[in-house]
C-alpha cells in the first residue's frame, strides 16, 4: 500500500480521484448492463409514492436517483464536488450534499429507504460498522436498506483505477452480512453478482435489508 495513514488523507484521495474520473466512471457501464437497476426496481416495488430516499455515495445520480426521483424525494451525499455538480444537473428535484459518508449526520427516523452502491469500499473498513449503525437509526421502522459493495477482503490499498490513485477497503461478504445483522437489520435477500467494468470483471455483494417494524 502507498503511504497513507490518517483517514482524512484517504478521503482526499477518493474525493480528488472522483473529481477527475466522474465522466470516465459514467461511461464504464458500456457492455452488459450492471445489476444496479434490477435491485433498484426490487426496492421501488416496496416503497409507497413520496417516500424519502437517501443515497450515500450518489455519484452523478444517474441512473438510480434519476429513476427513484420520478416518484420519491431523493437526498444524495457524495464527497466529490464534480459528482455532486453532475447530480444536481441530472436530478433537479433532489437535495445533494457534498459530505463524507463517514461523518455526515441526519435526524433519526428521517428516511424510508437508504441506498449505497459501489461506495462503502472507498471508506476505511474500520468505519463500516458505525456507518451501518447510523443508517439503521436514520431509517424509520419498516424502512429498507439496499447496499452493493465489492465482494472482496482487503484491509486497505491504494491502486491505480481509471488512471488515478484510488483507495479501497472491504470486508468479505459473510463478515459484512453479519455486521448488517448486528446493526439490527433483517436481511431479505443477498447475492454476489459479477459485472463488467471495461476489461475487468468485478464481483459485488448486493444486499436488501429491512429495519424491523416497531
Ligand atoms: C463507484 S461511485 C458510485 C456512484 C453511484 N452510487 C453509482 O451507483 O454509480 C462511488 C461514489 O462514492 C463516492 N464516495 C466515495 N467515498 C465517499 C465518502 N467517504 N463520502 C461520500 N461519498 C463517497 C465517490 O465520490 C463516488 O461518487
XYZ file of N, CA and C and ligand atoms in Angstrom:
669
model
N 0.830 -1.194 0.000
C 0.000 0.000 0.000
C 0.871 1.253 0.000
N 0.435 2.307 -0.689
C 1.158 3.574 -0.643
C 1.099 4.140 0.767
N 1.951 5.146 1.023
C 1.974 5.769 2.352
C 0.730 6.618 2.578
N -0.161 6.135 3.392
C -1.397 6.853 3.717
C -1.749 6.436 5.119
N -1.981 7.345 6.026
C -2.473 6.841 7.308
C -3.748 7.509 7.797
N -3.753 8.815 8.087
C -4.991 9.339 8.673
C -6.141 9.231 7.671
N -7.352 9.020 8.198
C -8.496 8.836 7.313
C -8.748 10.047 6.425
N -8.346 11.253 6.900
C -8.602 12.441 6.090
C -7.800 12.385 4.786
N -6.589 11.823 4.814
C -5.810 11.677 3.582
C -6.506 10.737 2.615
N -7.014 9.667 3.181
C -7.727 8.672 2.389
C -8.923 9.307 1.705
N -9.667 10.115 2.443
C -10.870 10.748 1.897
C -10.496 11.725 0.781
N -9.346 12.386 0.960
C -8.891 13.313 -0.081
C -8.541 12.587 -1.370
N -7.894 11.436 -1.229
C -7.545 10.635 -2.411
C -8.820 10.288 -3.173
N -9.862 9.873 -2.445
C -11.110 9.456 -3.093
C -11.809 10.664 -3.728
N -11.911 11.757 -2.973
C -12.613 12.940 -3.494
C -11.912 13.483 -4.738
N -10.595 13.608 -4.658
C -9.857 14.149 -5.809
C -9.923 13.178 -6.985
N -9.867 11.883 -6.674
C -9.938 10.863 -7.727
C -11.254 10.967 -8.486
N -12.375 11.008 -7.752
C -13.680 11.073 -8.436
C -13.903 12.417 -9.106
N -13.311 13.478 -8.572
C -13.409 14.762 -9.290
C -12.824 14.612 -10.698
N -11.756 13.801 -10.810
C -11.108 13.645 -12.109
C -11.791 12.612 -13.001
N -12.371 11.559 -12.404
C -12.868 10.463 -13.251
C -14.394 10.403 -13.336
N -15.079 11.449 -12.864
C -16.549 11.402 -12.850
C -17.092 11.012 -14.233
N -16.565 11.618 -15.288
C -17.088 11.331 -16.634
C -16.703 9.931 -17.088
N -15.434 9.547 -16.837
C -14.975 8.209 -17.246
C -15.771 7.136 -16.516
N -16.080 7.362 -15.229
C -16.847 6.378 -14.466
C -18.247 6.217 -15.084
N -18.844 7.326 -15.488
C -20.198 7.265 -16.055
C -20.226 6.452 -17.343
N -19.053 6.317 -17.998
C -19.028 5.577 -19.268
C -18.602 4.120 -19.089
N -18.379 3.695 -17.835
C -17.862 2.333 -17.588
C -18.896 1.256 -17.880
N -20.175 1.594 -17.677
C -21.224 0.591 -17.867
C -21.546 0.529 -19.351
N -20.618 -0.029 -20.128
C -20.743 0.126 -21.576
C -21.087 -1.162 -22.308
N -21.047 -2.293 -21.580
C -21.362 -3.558 -22.275
C -22.643 -4.120 -21.668
N -22.524 -5.254 -20.974
C -23.715 -5.803 -20.314
C -24.158 -4.840 -19.220
N -25.459 -4.600 -19.079
C -25.911 -3.695 -18.018
C -25.547 -4.242 -16.642
N -25.202 -3.358 -15.726
C -24.894 -3.758 -14.351
C -26.191 -4.162 -13.641
N -26.074 -4.906 -12.522
C -27.286 -5.364 -11.809
C -28.037 -4.245 -11.084
N -27.433 -3.069 -10.995
C -27.940 -1.988 -10.141
C -29.436 -1.703 -10.328
N -29.882 -1.510 -11.572
C -31.273 -1.084 -11.763
C -32.262 -2.216 -11.475
N -31.801 -3.481 -11.623
C -32.662 -4.614 -11.239
C -32.944 -4.561 -9.737
N -31.913 -4.247 -8.932
C -32.082 -4.149 -7.476
C -32.872 -2.903 -7.101
N -32.656 -1.827 -7.822
C -33.436 -0.605 -7.557
C -34.921 -0.890 -7.787
N -35.233 -1.647 -8.842
C -36.653 -1.973 -9.112
C -37.246 -2.791 -7.981
N -36.473 -3.734 -7.422
C -36.968 -4.519 -6.265
C -37.335 -3.576 -5.122
N -36.479 -2.585 -4.879
C -36.742 -1.637 -3.797
C -37.980 -0.796 -4.114
N -38.050 -0.293 -5.356
C -39.150 0.606 -5.716
C -40.505 -0.079 -5.581
N -40.526 -1.403 -5.805
C -41.797 -2.130 -5.650
C -42.309 -2.081 -4.210
N -41.407 -1.834 -3.258
C -41.783 -1.861 -1.845
C -42.123 -0.467 -1.300
N -41.783 0.593 -2.045
C -41.916 1.944 -1.493
C -43.201 2.628 -1.941
N -43.993 3.155 -0.991
C -45.126 3.979 -1.405
C -44.638 5.283 -2.016
N -45.419 5.810 -2.946
C -45.057 7.052 -3.625
C -44.790 8.163 -2.606
N -43.799 8.986 -2.871
C -43.480 10.100 -1.979
C -42.566 9.720 -0.824
N -41.937 8.550 -0.918
C -41.011 8.125 0.146
C -39.750 8.991 0.136
N -39.107 9.071 1.301
C -37.833 9.801 1.426
C -36.687 8.790 1.295
N -35.851 8.999 0.272
C -34.778 8.041 -0.033
C -33.431 8.752 0.055
N -32.505 8.165 0.817
C -31.150 8.704 0.960
C -30.179 7.834 0.170
N -29.361 8.467 -0.680
C -28.357 7.750 -1.475
C -26.969 8.184 -1.012
N -26.238 7.262 -0.402
C -24.902 7.553 0.136
C -23.844 7.191 -0.913
N -23.059 8.181 -1.335
C -22.118 7.955 -2.445
C -22.913 7.943 -3.739
N -23.727 8.990 -3.914
C -24.715 9.015 -5.006
C -24.075 9.185 -6.373
N -22.811 9.609 -6.432
C -22.190 9.866 -7.730
C -22.983 10.914 -8.502
N -23.138 10.677 -9.809
C -23.859 11.647 -10.658
C -25.362 11.525 -10.502
N -25.827 10.535 -9.720
C -27.267 10.329 -9.567
C -27.889 9.545 -10.707
N -27.084 9.228 -11.710
C -27.575 8.558 -12.902
C -26.999 7.138 -12.955
N -27.807 6.090 -13.065
C -29.228 6.118 -13.363
C -30.148 5.975 -12.151
N -29.612 5.593 -10.981
C -30.504 5.193 -9.880
C -31.386 6.348 -9.401
N -30.780 7.481 -9.061
C -31.586 8.569 -8.493
C -32.511 9.202 -9.533
N -32.082 9.177 -10.797
C -32.954 9.688 -11.862
C -34.271 8.910 -11.844
N -34.161 7.596 -11.702
C -35.362 6.740 -11.685
C -36.151 6.928 -10.380
N -35.446 6.912 -9.262
C -36.123 6.993 -7.950
C -36.860 8.327 -7.818
N -36.254 9.399 -8.334
C -36.832 10.744 -8.165
C -38.127 10.932 -8.955
N -38.456 9.980 -9.841
C -39.728 10.111 -10.574
C -40.916 10.016 -9.623
N -40.720 9.300 -8.473
C -41.866 9.130 -7.559
C -41.525 9.439 -6.104
N -40.257 9.760 -5.825
C -39.836 9.875 -4.422
C -38.935 11.101 -4.221
N -38.729 11.453 -2.944
C -37.862 12.588 -2.598
C -36.455 12.061 -2.326
N -35.507 12.458 -3.178
C -34.141 11.935 -3.086
C -33.221 12.927 -2.370
N -32.453 12.408 -1.403
C -31.328 13.144 -0.828
C -30.073 12.357 -1.188
N -29.073 13.027 -1.756
C -27.831 12.354 -2.123
C -26.646 12.968 -1.397
N -25.691 12.105 -1.035
C -24.456 12.548 -0.374
C -23.281 12.025 -1.181
N -22.332 12.901 -1.476
C -21.115 12.438 -2.141
C -19.964 13.349 -1.737
N -18.776 12.762 -1.653
C -17.602 13.518 -1.218
C -16.984 14.308 -2.364
N -17.349 13.955 -3.605
C -16.732 14.585 -4.777
C -17.578 15.755 -5.274
N -16.931 16.899 -5.352
C -17.608 18.112 -5.835
C -18.124 17.914 -7.262
N -17.311 17.251 -8.109
C -17.714 17.053 -9.509
C -18.937 16.151 -9.595
N -18.979 15.108 -8.777
C -20.131 14.199 -8.797
C -21.392 14.929 -8.315
N -21.252 15.722 -7.266
C -22.409 16.459 -6.739
C -22.931 17.451 -7.788
N -22.010 18.101 -8.508
C -22.443 19.052 -9.556
C -23.226 18.317 -10.639
N -22.758 17.123 -11.040
C -23.481 16.346 -12.055
C -24.853 15.924 -11.531
N -24.889 15.483 -10.258
C -26.156 15.009 -9.682
C -27.187 16.141 -9.653
N -26.745 17.342 -9.339
C -27.706 18.466 -9.295
C -28.289 18.725 -10.689
N -27.478 18.483 -11.737
C -28.000 18.647 -13.112
C -28.942 17.517 -13.491
N -28.548 16.285 -13.141
C -29.313 15.101 -13.587
C -30.622 14.948 -12.829
N -30.620 15.375 -11.549
C -31.807 15.164 -10.696
C -32.183 16.496 -10.052
N -32.806 17.396 -10.835
C -33.065 18.751 -10.319
C -33.950 18.767 -9.078
N -34.799 17.752 -8.901
C -35.690 17.751 -7.726
C -34.977 17.259 -6.470
N -33.758 16.721 -6.605
C -33.059 16.124 -5.459
C -32.375 17.165 -4.586
N -32.039 16.729 -3.368
C -31.241 17.569 -2.456
C -29.893 16.870 -2.356
N -28.815 17.569 -2.733
C -27.499 16.928 -2.787
C -26.500 17.649 -1.886
N -25.804 16.882 -1.064
C -24.852 17.420 -0.094
C -23.461 16.874 -0.391
N -22.477 17.787 -0.457
C -21.092 17.317 -0.565
C -20.594 17.053 0.847
N -20.448 15.793 1.194
C -20.071 15.423 2.565
C -19.493 14.018 2.565
N -18.858 13.676 3.682
C -18.252 12.352 3.874
C -19.289 11.423 4.509
N -19.551 10.313 3.862
C -20.498 9.328 4.410
C -20.053 8.878 5.812
N -18.765 8.954 6.072
C -18.256 8.520 7.374
C -18.579 9.471 8.510
N -19.004 10.704 8.185
C -19.267 11.664 9.270
C -20.568 12.445 9.104
N -21.234 12.342 7.937
C -22.486 13.088 7.737
C -23.524 12.600 8.751
N -24.423 13.492 9.158
C -25.457 13.068 10.113
C -26.834 13.521 9.618
N -27.842 12.788 10.012
C -29.240 13.116 9.741
C -30.040 12.809 11.004
N -31.215 13.421 11.157
C -32.046 13.072 12.316
C -32.486 11.603 12.247
N -32.700 11.019 13.415
C -33.222 9.653 13.469
C -34.555 9.582 12.739
N -34.838 8.423 12.159
C -36.139 8.122 11.540
C -36.522 9.151 10.475
N -35.579 9.591 9.665
C -35.914 10.608 8.658
C -35.995 10.052 7.233
N -35.749 8.753 7.037
C -35.822 8.192 5.677
C -36.618 6.886 5.661
N -37.261 6.635 4.497
C -37.972 5.371 4.283
C -37.055 4.337 3.635
N -36.000 4.795 2.993
C -35.034 3.872 2.386
C -33.673 4.557 2.324
N -32.629 3.761 2.517
C -31.249 4.229 2.324
C -30.595 3.281 1.329
N -29.962 3.860 0.296
C -29.247 3.047 -0.679
C -27.791 3.488 -0.706
N -26.901 2.571 -1.006
C -25.495 2.931 -1.213
C -24.890 1.904 -2.144
N -24.471 2.347 -3.323
C -23.977 1.443 -4.358
C -22.507 1.749 -4.660
N -21.672 0.700 -4.616
C -20.271 0.785 -5.062
C -19.491 1.873 -4.314
N -19.809 2.105 -3.057
C -19.218 3.227 -2.318
C -18.517 2.802 -1.032
N -19.133 1.861 -0.270
C -18.571 1.508 1.045
C -17.101 1.105 0.931
N -16.743 0.475 -0.206
C -15.360 0.000 -0.382
C -14.357 1.140 -0.541
N -14.858 2.380 -0.667
C -13.946 3.531 -0.741
C -13.733 4.184 0.625
N -14.362 3.618 1.666
C -14.144 4.135 3.025
C -13.394 3.079 3.831
N -12.554 3.509 4.797
C -11.824 2.528 5.607
C -12.800 1.559 6.267
N -12.490 0.271 6.235
C -13.461 -0.690 6.770
C -13.622 -0.553 8.280
N -12.688 0.128 8.930
C -12.866 0.411 10.362
C -14.075 1.328 10.590
N -14.556 2.006 9.540
C -15.728 2.887 9.670
C -17.034 2.175 9.319
N -16.948 0.981 8.711
C -18.158 0.373 8.133
C -19.226 0.044 9.179
N -18.805 -0.492 10.323
C -19.779 -0.874 11.357
C -20.558 0.331 11.862
N -19.859 1.427 12.128
C -20.529 2.637 12.645
C -21.470 3.219 11.592
N -21.074 3.159 10.320
C -21.939 3.671 9.249
C -23.229 2.855 9.182
N -23.119 1.531 9.263
C -24.318 0.680 9.221
C -25.242 1.009 10.389
N -24.664 1.245 11.549
C -25.494 1.585 12.720
C -26.192 2.928 12.523
N -25.477 3.900 11.939
C -26.105 5.213 11.736
C -27.231 5.109 10.710
N -27.008 4.324 9.650
C -28.067 4.133 8.642
C -29.316 3.554 9.319
N -29.106 2.590 10.198
C -30.231 1.964 10.913
C -31.039 3.037 11.658
N -30.356 3.940 12.309
C -31.063 4.975 13.084
C -31.746 6.003 12.181
N -31.179 6.292 11.005
C -31.798 7.272 10.101
C -33.075 6.744 9.472
N -33.229 5.421 9.450
C -34.418 4.816 8.837
C -35.586 4.785 9.806
N -36.798 4.928 9.239
C -37.999 4.682 10.034
C -38.152 3.178 10.211
N -38.927 2.767 11.220
C -39.216 1.339 11.372
C -39.914 0.840 10.113
N -39.510 -0.316 9.635
C -40.070 -0.856 8.393
C -39.335 -0.352 7.159
N -38.382 0.563 7.325
C -37.639 1.132 6.190
C -36.644 0.123 5.601
N -36.218 0.401 4.383
C -35.373 -0.538 3.631
C -33.953 -0.001 3.441
N -33.012 -0.937 3.385
C -31.603 -0.614 3.142
C -31.131 -1.483 1.978
N -30.651 -0.822 0.912
C -30.143 -1.547 -0.262
C -28.681 -1.161 -0.470
N -27.818 -2.171 -0.450
C -26.362 -1.957 -0.478
C -25.728 -2.773 -1.589
N -24.739 -2.184 -2.271
C -23.798 -3.023 -3.014
C -22.396 -2.557 -2.659
N -21.501 -3.527 -2.570
C -20.104 -3.202 -2.304
C -19.239 -4.337 -2.816
N -17.996 -4.032 -3.102
C -17.120 -5.035 -3.700
C -17.049 -6.269 -2.811
N -17.181 -7.440 -3.418
C -17.168 -8.697 -2.660
C -15.728 -9.187 -2.562
N -14.957 -8.519 -1.719
C -13.563 -8.899 -1.547
C -13.183 -8.817 -0.089
N -11.926 -9.008 0.198
C -11.424 -8.916 1.571
C -10.093 -8.189 1.477
N -10.131 -6.877 1.729
C -8.936 -6.037 1.565
C -8.855 -5.104 2.757
N -7.771 -5.164 3.509
C -7.672 -4.255 4.663
C -7.666 -2.813 4.176
N -6.703 -2.452 3.357
C -6.746 -1.179 2.633
C -5.649 -1.147 1.596
N -5.973 -0.509 0.477
C -4.997 -0.430 -0.612
C -5.285 0.829 -1.427
N -4.233 1.427 -1.947
C -4.404 2.479 -2.953
C -3.846 1.917 -4.242
N -4.697 1.826 -5.274
C -4.204 1.330 -6.548
C -4.717 2.220 -7.666
N -4.080 2.102 -8.817
C -4.490 2.952 -9.933
C -5.824 2.450 -10.476
N -6.762 3.353 -10.675
C -8.106 2.998 -11.166
C -8.572 4.119 -12.091
N -8.867 3.788 -13.308
C -9.257 4.782 -14.324
C -8.215 5.906 -14.437
N -6.952 5.530 -14.188
C -5.855 6.489 -14.378
C -5.569 7.386 -13.193
N -6.244 7.166 -12.067
C -5.968 7.973 -10.866
C -5.706 7.033 -9.687
N -5.025 7.515 -8.631
C -4.914 6.680 -7.429
C -6.272 6.596 -6.749
N -6.663 5.394 -6.343
C -7.970 5.226 -5.687
C -7.811 4.291 -4.494
N -8.562 4.608 -3.448
C -8.486 3.868 -2.171
C -9.598 2.826 -2.092
N -9.254 1.609 -1.630
C -10.237 0.528 -1.464
C -10.012 -0.166 -0.118
N -11.103 -0.577 0.527
C -11.024 -1.275 1.814
C -12.351 -2.014 2.010
N -12.309 -3.328 2.210
C -13.592 -4.027 2.380
C -13.449 -5.308 3.184
N -14.561 -5.684 3.816
C -14.659 -6.975 4.494
C -15.197 -8.008 3.508
N -14.958 -9.268 3.776
C -15.551 -10.319 2.948
C -17.076 -10.297 3.144
N -17.834 -10.788 2.155
C -19.296 -10.680 2.210
C -19.910 -11.277 3.475
N -19.429 -12.414 3.956
C -20.049 -13.032 5.137
C -19.894 -12.124 6.354
N -18.703 -11.545 6.519
C -18.481 -10.638 7.652
C -19.390 -9.427 7.539
N -19.507 -8.882 6.329
C -20.341 -7.685 6.162
C -21.815 -8.007 6.463
N -22.278 -9.167 6.007
C -23.671 -9.547 6.293
C -23.887 -9.627 7.808
N -22.926 -10.205 8.519
C -23.057 -10.295 9.985
C -23.099 -8.898 10.611
N -22.325 -7.964 10.034
C -22.322 -6.591 10.565
C -23.673 -5.908 10.317
N -24.277 -6.189 9.162
C -25.600 -5.617 8.851
C -26.626 -6.139 9.861
N -26.555 -7.433 10.147
C -27.485 -8.011 11.134
C -27.200 -7.471 12.531
N -25.924 -7.310 12.858
C -25.565 -6.798 14.187
C -26.061 -5.367 14.372
N -26.200 -4.615 13.263
C -26.727 -3.241 13.360
C -28.227 -3.246 13.635
N -28.889 -4.398 13.465
C -30.312 -4.505 13.787
C -31.200 -4.875 12.603
N -30.610 -4.950 11.409
C -31.408 -5.205 10.204
C -31.787 -6.681 10.064
N -32.930 -6.899 9.394
C -33.281 -8.238 8.918
C -32.894 -8.286 7.436
N -32.063 -9.248 7.066
C -31.654 -9.353 5.661
C -32.746 -10.077 4.874
N -33.215 -9.448 3.786
C -34.284 -10.029 2.979
C -33.730 -10.825 1.804
N -32.645 -10.344 1.219
C -32.114 -11.000 0.019
C -30.663 -10.574 -0.185
N -29.812 -11.515 -0.574
C -28.431 -11.144 -0.931
C -28.006 -11.969 -2.139
N -27.025 -11.451 -2.855
C -26.418 -12.195 -3.965
C -25.058 -11.581 -4.234
N -24.133 -12.390 -4.731
C -22.887 -11.848 -5.273
C -23.030 -11.893 -6.788
N -22.879 -10.728 -7.421
C -23.048 -10.645 -8.872
C -21.800 -9.989 -9.469
N -21.339 -10.580 -10.561
C -20.128 -10.073 -11.216
C -20.526 -9.184 -12.386
N -19.872 -8.038 -12.495
C -20.197 -7.115 -13.587
C -18.941 -6.722 -14.360
N -19.135 -6.314 -15.614
C -18.006 -5.897 -16.461
C -17.741 -4.421 -16.260
N -16.464 -4.102 -16.051
C -16.039 -2.694 -15.978
C -14.856 -2.570 -16.922
N -15.126 -2.135 -18.151
C -14.082 -2.158 -19.164
C -13.642 -3.597 -19.360
N -12.318 -3.856 -19.233
C -11.798 -5.213 -19.426
C -11.900 -6.057 -18.161
N -12.273 -5.448 -17.040
C -12.294 -6.177 -15.760
C -13.679 -6.747 -15.473
N -13.668 -7.848 -14.718
C -14.931 -8.417 -14.214
C -14.841 -8.384 -12.688
N -15.764 -7.649 -12.043
C -15.657 -7.418 -10.593
C -16.909 -7.978 -9.901
N -16.705 -8.807 -8.837
C -17.863 -9.304 -8.088
C -18.294 -8.320 -7.001
N -19.597 -8.112 -6.892
C -20.153 -7.232 -5.850
C -21.183 -7.990 -5.025
N -21.180 -7.718 -3.720
C -22.253 -8.182 -2.849
C -23.424 -7.222 -2.984
N -24.612 -7.770 -3.253
C -25.855 -6.996 -3.216
C -26.654 -7.476 -2.024
N -27.270 -6.549 -1.311
C -27.965 -6.910 -0.079
C -29.163 -5.976 0.116
N -30.351 -6.579 0.263
C -31.563 -5.817 0.580
C -31.982 -6.205 1.993
N -32.133 -5.207 2.862
C -32.447 -5.478 4.265
C -33.556 -4.536 4.720
N -34.128 -4.853 5.879
C -35.229 -4.031 6.409
C -35.006 -3.782 7.890
N -35.312 -2.558 8.318
C -35.355 -2.259 9.753
C -36.694 -2.789 10.263
N -36.690 -3.670 11.253
C -37.949 -4.282 11.681
C -38.994 -3.234 12.045
N -40.275 -3.618 11.843
C -41.382 -2.771 12.290
C -41.278 -2.654 13.813
N -41.910 -1.639 14.361
C -41.887 -1.419 15.824
C -42.233 -2.668 16.610
C -18.255 3.983 -7.809
S -19.027 5.513 -7.492
C -20.739 5.022 -7.317
C -21.696 6.092 -7.698
C -23.171 5.661 -7.691
N -23.571 5.195 -6.367
C -23.452 4.586 -8.701
O -24.256 3.693 -8.428
O -22.908 4.656 -9.811
C -18.595 5.815 -5.790
C -19.041 7.166 -5.321
O -18.852 7.228 -3.896
C -18.332 8.487 -3.572
N -17.634 8.367 -2.282
C -16.541 7.627 -2.004
N -16.168 7.786 -0.722
C -17.066 8.633 -0.165
C -17.232 9.180 1.139
N -16.376 8.917 2.135
N -18.276 10.006 1.367
C -19.145 10.328 0.347
N -19.021 9.849 -0.916
C -18.004 8.998 -1.161
C -17.425 8.832 -4.731
O -17.138 10.206 -4.811
C -18.223 8.298 -5.904
O -19.072 9.265 -6.473
